[in-house]
Amino acid sequence: RPKGEIIDGPDAATKVRKLVDKLMEYQVI
């Protein structure tokens, strides 16, 4: 599986959070 796609533990939530924040910068949802 691709690295970083499937992550276990609280780190996954942090990565998703950062990704969402990054997307918000480019698009207003």
mmCIF file of N, CA and C in Angstrom:
data_model
loop_
_atom_site.group_PDB
_atom_site.id
_atom_site.type_symbol
_atom_site.label_atom_id
_atom_site.label_comp_id
_atom_site.label_asym_id
_atom_site.label_seq_id
_atom_site.Cartn_x
_atom_site.Cartn_y
_atom_site.Cartn_z
ATOM 1 N N ARG A 1 0.836 -1.206 0.000
ATOM 2 C CA ARG A 1 0.000 0.000 0.000
ATOM 3 C C ARG A 1 0.873 1.260 0.000
ATOM 4 N N PRO A 2 0.392 2.331 -0.578
ATOM 5 C CA PRO A 2 1.157 3.593 -0.639
ATOM 6 C C PRO A 2 1.498 4.083 0.752
ATOM 7 N N LYS A 3 2.675 4.632 0.878
ATOM 8 C CA LYS A 3 3.130 5.114 2.186
ATOM 9 C C LYS A 3 2.284 6.305 2.637
ATOM 10 N N GLY A 4 1.835 6.250 3.887
ATOM 11 C CA GLY A 4 1.081 7.372 4.441
ATOM 12 C C GLY A 4 -0.408 7.315 4.155
ATOM 13 N N GLU A 5 -0.838 6.315 3.380
ATOM 14 C CA GLU A 5 -2.266 6.276 3.079
ATOM 15 C C GLU A 5 -3.048 5.690 4.239
ATOM 16 N N ILE A 6 -2.529 4.579 4.768
ATOM 17 C CA ILE A 6 -3.209 3.953 5.901
ATOM 18 C C ILE A 6 -2.352 4.131 7.153
ATOM 19 N N ILE A 7 -2.860 4.883 8.093
ATOM 20 C CA ILE A 7 -2.084 5.169 9.301
ATOM 21 C C ILE A 7 -2.918 4.831 10.529
ATOM 22 N N ASP A 8 -2.294 4.197 11.495
ATOM 23 C CA ASP A 8 -3.000 3.848 12.727
ATOM 24 C C ASP A 8 -2.613 4.813 13.833
ATOM 25 N N GLY A 9 -3.538 5.055 14.750
ATOM 26 C CA GLY A 9 -3.220 5.904 15.894
ATOM 27 C C GLY A 9 -3.677 7.337 15.697
ATOM 28 N N PRO A 10 -3.453 8.168 16.709
ATOM 29 C CA PRO A 10 -3.897 9.568 16.708
ATOM 30 C C PRO A 10 -3.210 10.392 15.630
ATOM 31 N N ASP A 11 -2.078 9.902 15.126
ATOM 32 C CA ASP A 11 -1.347 10.649 14.103
ATOM 33 C C ASP A 11 -2.195 10.805 12.846
ATOM 34 N N ALA A 12 -3.047 9.818 12.596
ATOM 35 C CA ALA A 12 -3.899 9.861 11.407
ATOM 36 C C ALA A 12 -4.834 11.067 11.469
ATOM 37 N N ALA A 13 -5.425 11.300 12.633
ATOM 38 C CA ALA A 13 -6.345 12.427 12.798
ATOM 39 C C ALA A 13 -5.617 13.742 12.556
ATOM 40 N N THR A 14 -4.380 13.814 13.032
ATOM 41 C CA THR A 14 -3.594 15.033 12.856
ATOM 42 C C THR A 14 -3.310 15.275 11.380
ATOM 43 N N LYS A 15 -2.975 14.210 10.666
ATOM 44 C CA LYS A 15 -2.670 14.353 9.232
ATOM 45 C C LYS A 15 -3.905 14.797 8.468
ATOM 46 N N VAL A 16 -5.048 14.211 8.800
ATOM 47 C CA VAL A 16 -6.298 14.588 8.131
ATOM 48 C C VAL A 16 -6.607 16.049 8.416
ATOM 49 N N ARG A 17 -6.414 16.456 9.662
ATOM 50 C CA ARG A 17 -6.682 17.828 10.081
ATOM 51 C C ARG A 17 -5.832 18.800 9.266
ATOM 52 N N LYS A 18 -4.536 18.473 9.130
ATOM 53 C CA LYS A 18 -3.627 19.346 8.377
ATOM 54 C C LYS A 18 -4.037 19.405 6.912
ATOM 55 N N LEU A 19 -4.449 18.255 6.367
ATOM 56 C CA LEU A 19 -4.852 18.207 4.966
ATOM 57 C C LEU A 19 -6.073 19.089 4.737
ATOM 58 N N VAL A 20 -7.042 19.002 5.638
ATOM 59 C CA VAL A 20 -8.256 19.812 5.522
ATOM 60 C C VAL A 20 -7.905 21.293 5.602
ATOM 61 N N ASP A 21 -7.043 21.648 6.541
ATOM 62 C CA ASP A 21 -6.645 23.047 6.684
ATOM 63 C C ASP A 21 -5.973 23.541 5.409
ATOM 64 N N LYS A 22 -5.161 22.679 4.793
ATOM 65 C CA LYS A 22 -4.462 23.058 3.572
ATOM 66 C C LYS A 22 -5.461 23.299 2.450
ATOM 67 N N LEU A 23 -6.455 22.420 2.342
ATOM 68 C CA LEU A 23 -7.462 22.558 1.294
ATOM 69 C C LEU A 23 -8.275 23.832 1.501
ATOM 70 N N MET A 24 -8.563 24.146 2.750
ATOM 71 C CA MET A 24 -9.352 25.336 3.065
ATOM 72 C C MET A 24 -8.645 26.597 2.590
ATOM 73 N N GLU A 25 -7.317 26.577 2.607
ATOM 74 C CA GLU A 25 -6.563 27.752 2.174
ATOM 75 C C GLU A 25 -6.809 28.033 0.694
ATOM 76 N N TYR A 26 -6.962 26.960 -0.100
ATOM 77 C CA TYR A 26 -7.125 27.141 -1.541
ATOM 78 C C TYR A 26 -8.588 27.315 -1.926
ATOM 79 N N GLN A 27 -9.481 26.647 -1.207
ATOM 80 C CA GLN A 27 -10.898 26.729 -1.544
ATOM 81 C C GLN A 27 -11.718 27.077 -0.314
ATOM 82 N N VAL A 28 -12.744 27.871 -0.533
ATOM 83 C CA VAL A 28 -13.654 28.162 0.571
ATOM 84 C C VAL A 28 -14.809 27.182 0.475
ATOM 85 N N ILE A 29 -14.957 26.356 1.497
ATOM 86 C CA ILE A 29 -15.994 25.326 1.451
ATOM 87 C C ILE A 29 -17.234 25.807 2.204
#
